[in-house]
Amino acid sequence: MEYFTVFYQSLFSVIILLILTKLMGYRQISQLSMFDYINSITIGSIAAEMAIDLEGNYLKPLLAMIVYAAFVIIVAKISQKSIPFRRLVNGKAIMIYQNGSIYNENLKKAKMDIDEFLVECRVNGYFDLSQIESAILEPNGKISFLPVTEDRPATPKDLGITPTQEEIFANVVVDGKVMEYNLKHAGKDRNWLDQQLEGQNIKKLEDVFLAVCDKQGNFHVFQKMDHAVDKDLLG
């Protein structure tokens, strides 16, 4: 009976977490502010306790989860309309380095030492600080780097070239199933798809793991490989 209680309460807590996550919005972990991060951990902890509560008293933790989620949603709505409140909750960007100068006081505000800053520079490909014009610590904990103009990669505009604008590739076949809407969005039809697959000697749609195309007609197909690779090049 205890195992059954844990099972259905775990399932219930996962469903509640999914619903609350949808309501709070899509945010990657790296994009979370400190406020969002702490609330996410708290809600997850409450859900875990609700799952293993053998007394079956799930209404109190459920109410706590809803309160936390509602508070996050309300704070997000207020933050969208009030810049001062947004900066109070999410923080603001901090200039750490600019034009050859490291701002020690701002490093202290960011709770970061010089070694941590240099590690971030190297991770982002800057082993020479003279290649950096500015470095800004963003509210989500990431550091944005503006390279010196002479050291940034050349762009087609710099070279006087006007390349054709690339289009987003649409997934037209996923795991052997034709995505009709995506195919239509790309301006293609089923006959065109069949011709492309036949041109690549693919007899059965079930053999296609993924097929993509864009509005220019660029088409790429990836077949299913059911056998294991004997030699792992990364091993």
Short mmCIF file of C-alpha atoms in Angstrom, two decimals:
data_model
loop_
_atom_site.label_atom_id
_atom_site.label_comp_id
_atom_site.label_asym_id
_atom_site.label_seq_id
_atom_site.Cartn_x
_atom_site.Cartn_y
_atom_site.Cartn_z
CA MET A 1 0.00 0.00 0.00
CA GLU A 2 2.88 2.39 0.82
CA TYR A 3 4.46 1.75 -2.59
CA PHE A 4 1.15 2.51 -4.30
CA THR A 5 0.86 5.74 -2.32
CA VAL A 6 4.36 6.82 -3.35
CA PHE A 7 3.59 5.87 -6.97
CA TYR A 8 0.40 7.89 -7.43
CA GLN A 9 1.70 10.85 -5.40
CA SER A 10 4.89 10.90 -7.49
CA LEU A 11 2.83 10.82 -10.66
CA PHE A 12 0.59 13.57 -9.31
CA SER A 13 3.56 15.76 -8.31
CA VAL A 14 5.17 15.37 -11.75
CA ILE A 15 1.93 16.42 -13.45
CA ILE A 16 1.62 19.45 -11.16
CA LEU A 17 5.25 20.39 -11.85
CA LEU A 18 4.63 20.15 -15.59
CA ILE A 19 1.55 22.38 -15.37
CA LEU A 20 3.28 24.95 -13.16
CA THR A 21 6.35 24.98 -15.43
CA LYS A 22 4.13 25.67 -18.43
CA LEU A 23 2.45 28.53 -16.57
CA MET A 24 5.74 30.05 -15.44
CA GLY A 25 7.15 29.98 -18.98
CA TYR A 26 10.05 28.47 -20.87
CA ARG A 27 13.46 29.46 -19.57
CA GLN A 28 16.74 27.59 -19.87
CA ILE A 29 18.72 27.07 -16.68
CA SER A 30 21.44 29.40 -17.98
CA GLN A 31 18.82 32.13 -18.51
CA LEU A 32 17.31 31.94 -15.04
CA SER A 33 17.77 34.84 -12.68
CA MET A 34 18.75 34.09 -9.10
CA PHE A 35 15.13 34.63 -8.04
CA ASP A 36 13.81 32.17 -10.66
CA TYR A 37 16.52 29.64 -9.81
CA ILE A 38 15.77 29.64 -6.08
CA ASN A 39 12.03 29.36 -6.65
CA SER A 40 12.50 26.49 -9.10
CA ILE A 41 14.58 24.56 -6.55
CA THR A 42 12.04 25.26 -3.81
CA ILE A 43 9.09 24.10 -5.91
CA GLY A 44 10.99 20.98 -6.93
CA SER A 45 11.85 20.20 -3.31
CA ILE A 46 8.21 20.56 -2.24
CA ALA A 47 7.14 18.26 -5.08
CA ALA A 48 9.72 15.65 -4.00
CA GLU A 49 8.46 15.75 -0.41
CA MET A 50 4.87 15.43 -1.61
CA ALA A 51 5.82 12.34 -3.63
CA ILE A 52 7.21 10.39 -0.66
CA ASP A 53 4.76 11.57 2.02
CA LEU A 54 3.31 8.26 3.19
CA GLU A 55 0.54 9.97 5.15
CA GLY A 56 -1.08 10.97 1.89
CA ASN A 57 -1.40 14.59 2.93
CA TYR A 58 -0.67 16.23 -0.42
CA LEU A 59 -2.98 19.25 -0.19
CA LYS A 60 -0.60 21.35 1.94
CA PRO A 61 2.46 20.88 -0.31
CA LEU A 62 0.22 21.35 -3.35
CA LEU A 63 -0.96 24.68 -1.96
CA ALA A 64 2.65 25.69 -1.24
CA MET A 65 3.68 24.86 -4.81
CA ILE A 66 0.78 26.86 -6.24
CA VAL A 67 1.63 29.85 -4.01
CA TYR A 68 5.27 29.81 -5.12
CA ALA A 69 4.31 29.46 -8.79
CA ALA A 70 1.69 32.21 -8.53
CA PHE A 71 4.22 34.50 -6.86
CA VAL A 72 6.72 33.87 -9.69
CA ILE A 73 4.06 34.64 -12.32
CA ILE A 74 3.00 37.85 -10.54
CA VAL A 75 6.60 39.00 -10.15
CA ALA A 76 7.21 38.29 -13.87
CA LYS A 77 4.15 40.36 -14.86
CA ILE A 78 5.22 43.29 -12.67
CA SER A 79 8.79 43.04 -13.98
CA GLN A 80 7.53 43.37 -17.56
CA LYS A 81 5.92 46.71 -16.72
CA SER A 82 8.37 48.20 -14.19
CA ILE A 83 12.07 48.61 -15.00
CA PRO A 84 13.10 49.50 -11.39
CA PHE A 85 11.26 46.44 -10.05
CA ARG A 86 12.81 44.27 -12.77
CA ARG A 87 16.29 45.41 -11.77
CA LEU A 88 15.49 44.86 -8.11
CA VAL A 89 14.39 41.25 -8.71
CA ASN A 90 16.63 40.16 -11.58
CA GLY A 91 19.59 42.43 -11.01
CA LYS A 92 21.35 44.44 -13.69
CA ALA A 93 24.37 44.13 -15.92
CA ILE A 94 27.77 44.97 -14.41
CA MET A 95 30.70 46.28 -16.45
CA ILE A 96 33.77 44.27 -15.46
CA TYR A 97 36.31 45.19 -18.12
CA GLN A 98 36.50 48.00 -20.65
CA ASN A 99 39.20 49.40 -22.90
CA GLY A 100 42.08 47.74 -21.03
CA SER A 101 40.81 48.47 -17.51
CA ILE A 102 39.52 45.91 -15.00
CA TYR A 103 36.98 47.37 -12.58
CA ASN A 104 37.91 45.88 -9.23
CA GLU A 105 34.91 47.28 -7.35
CA ASN A 106 32.53 45.80 -9.91
CA LEU A 107 34.29 42.45 -9.59
CA LYS A 108 33.61 42.62 -5.85
CA LYS A 109 29.93 43.40 -6.52
CA ALA A 110 29.78 40.38 -8.81
CA LYS A 111 31.41 38.21 -6.08
CA MET A 112 34.06 37.26 -8.64
CA ASP A 113 37.85 37.32 -8.40
CA ILE A 114 40.34 37.97 -11.18
CA ASP A 115 41.09 34.27 -11.68
CA GLU A 116 37.41 33.46 -12.29
CA PHE A 117 37.21 36.31 -14.78
CA LEU A 118 40.29 35.07 -16.66
CA VAL A 119 38.80 31.55 -16.77
CA GLU A 120 35.62 32.95 -18.35
CA CYS A 121 37.75 34.83 -20.89
CA ARG A 122 39.63 31.68 -21.87
CA VAL A 123 36.45 29.57 -22.05
CA ASN A 124 35.08 32.12 -24.53
CA GLY A 125 38.26 31.99 -26.62
CA TYR A 126 40.05 35.09 -25.32
CA PHE A 127 43.53 34.24 -24.05
CA ASP A 128 44.73 37.81 -24.61
CA LEU A 129 42.80 40.56 -22.80
CA SER A 130 43.94 43.07 -25.41
CA GLN A 131 41.52 41.36 -27.82
CA ILE A 132 38.58 42.40 -25.64
CA GLU A 133 36.97 45.84 -25.78
CA SER A 134 34.33 45.24 -23.09
CA ALA A 135 33.20 42.44 -20.77
CA ILE A 136 29.80 42.68 -19.06
CA LEU A 137 28.40 40.35 -16.41
CA GLU A 138 24.76 39.77 -17.31
CA PRO A 139 21.99 39.23 -14.71
CA ASN A 140 21.84 35.52 -15.60
CA GLY A 141 25.48 35.04 -14.56
CA LYS A 142 26.90 34.89 -18.08
CA ILE A 143 29.64 37.26 -19.26
CA SER A 144 29.14 39.01 -22.61
CA PHE A 145 32.29 39.93 -24.52
CA LEU A 146 32.69 42.66 -27.13
CA PRO A 147 35.89 41.98 -29.08
CA VAL A 148 38.19 44.69 -30.37
CA THR A 149 37.13 45.54 -33.92
CA GLU A 150 40.46 44.49 -35.44
CA ASP A 151 40.20 41.05 -33.80
CA ARG A 152 36.58 40.19 -34.51
CA PRO A 153 35.76 37.75 -37.34
CA ALA A 154 35.26 39.28 -40.75
CA THR A 155 31.67 39.45 -41.99
CA PRO A 156 30.35 39.36 -45.58
CA LYS A 157 29.61 43.08 -45.21
CA ASP A 158 33.28 43.74 -44.43
CA LEU A 159 34.24 41.91 -47.63
CA GLY A 160 31.61 43.64 -49.75
CA ILE A 161 29.73 40.39 -50.33
CA THR A 162 25.95 39.99 -50.32
CA PRO A 163 25.24 36.29 -49.74
CA THR A 164 21.80 34.75 -50.15
CA GLN A 165 19.79 34.81 -46.94
CA GLU A 166 19.70 31.37 -45.37
CA GLU A 167 16.33 29.93 -44.41
CA ILE A 168 15.34 27.78 -41.45
CA PHE A 169 15.24 24.10 -42.32
CA ALA A 170 11.88 22.46 -41.60
CA ASN A 171 11.66 18.91 -40.29
CA VAL A 172 9.54 17.24 -42.98
CA VAL A 173 10.09 13.64 -41.84
CA VAL A 174 10.66 12.67 -38.22
CA ASP A 175 11.16 9.03 -37.24
CA GLY A 176 9.48 7.75 -40.39
CA LYS A 177 6.45 10.07 -40.15
CA VAL A 178 5.75 12.87 -42.62
CA MET A 179 5.16 16.25 -40.96
CA GLU A 180 2.51 17.52 -43.36
CA TYR A 181 2.31 21.05 -41.95
CA ASN A 182 6.09 21.53 -42.07
CA LEU A 183 6.20 20.18 -45.62
CA LYS A 184 3.51 22.62 -46.70
CA HIS A 185 5.25 25.49 -44.88
CA ALA A 186 8.39 24.78 -46.90
CA GLY A 187 6.32 25.10 -50.09
CA LYS A 188 6.57 21.40 -50.96
CA ASP A 189 4.14 18.51 -51.29
CA ARG A 190 4.18 14.76 -50.82
CA ASN A 191 5.05 14.07 -54.48
CA TRP A 192 8.14 16.26 -54.19
CA LEU A 193 9.17 14.45 -51.03
CA ASP A 194 8.73 11.03 -52.63
CA GLN A 195 10.87 12.12 -55.58
CA GLN A 196 13.63 13.37 -53.29
CA LEU A 197 13.66 10.12 -51.31
CA GLU A 198 13.64 8.04 -54.49
CA GLY A 199 16.55 10.08 -55.83
CA GLN A 200 18.56 9.03 -52.78
CA ASN A 201 17.60 5.35 -53.18
CA ILE A 202 15.38 5.31 -50.11
CA LYS A 203 12.58 2.83 -50.73
CA LYS A 204 10.69 2.94 -47.44
CA LEU A 205 9.67 5.99 -45.42
CA GLU A 206 10.24 3.98 -42.24
CA ASP A 207 13.99 4.00 -42.99
CA VAL A 208 14.14 7.79 -42.63
CA PHE A 209 15.12 9.01 -39.18
CA LEU A 210 15.07 12.70 -40.12
CA ALA A 211 14.58 14.67 -43.33
CA VAL A 212 14.79 18.46 -43.56
CA CYS A 213 14.32 21.04 -46.30
CA ASP A 214 14.01 24.78 -46.76
CA LYS A 215 12.05 27.00 -49.14
CA GLN A 216 14.95 26.99 -51.63
CA GLY A 217 14.56 23.23 -52.04
CA ASN A 218 17.71 22.26 -50.15
CA PHE A 219 17.03 18.76 -48.87
CA HIS A 220 18.94 16.55 -46.45
CA VAL A 221 17.95 13.12 -45.25
CA PHE A 222 19.36 11.02 -42.40
CA GLN A 223 18.62 7.31 -42.42
CA LYS A 224 18.16 5.05 -39.42
CA MET A 225 21.16 2.96 -38.49
CA ASP A 226 19.97 0.15 -36.27
CA HIS A 227 23.32 -1.60 -35.89
CA ALA A 228 25.85 -0.49 -33.29
CA VAL A 229 29.18 1.07 -34.23
CA ASP A 230 32.00 -1.35 -33.42
CA LYS A 231 34.71 1.28 -33.21
CA ASP A 232 33.96 4.43 -31.25
CA LEU A 233 36.18 7.24 -32.50
CA LEU A 234 35.64 9.12 -29.24
CA GLY A 235 36.42 6.15 -27.02
#
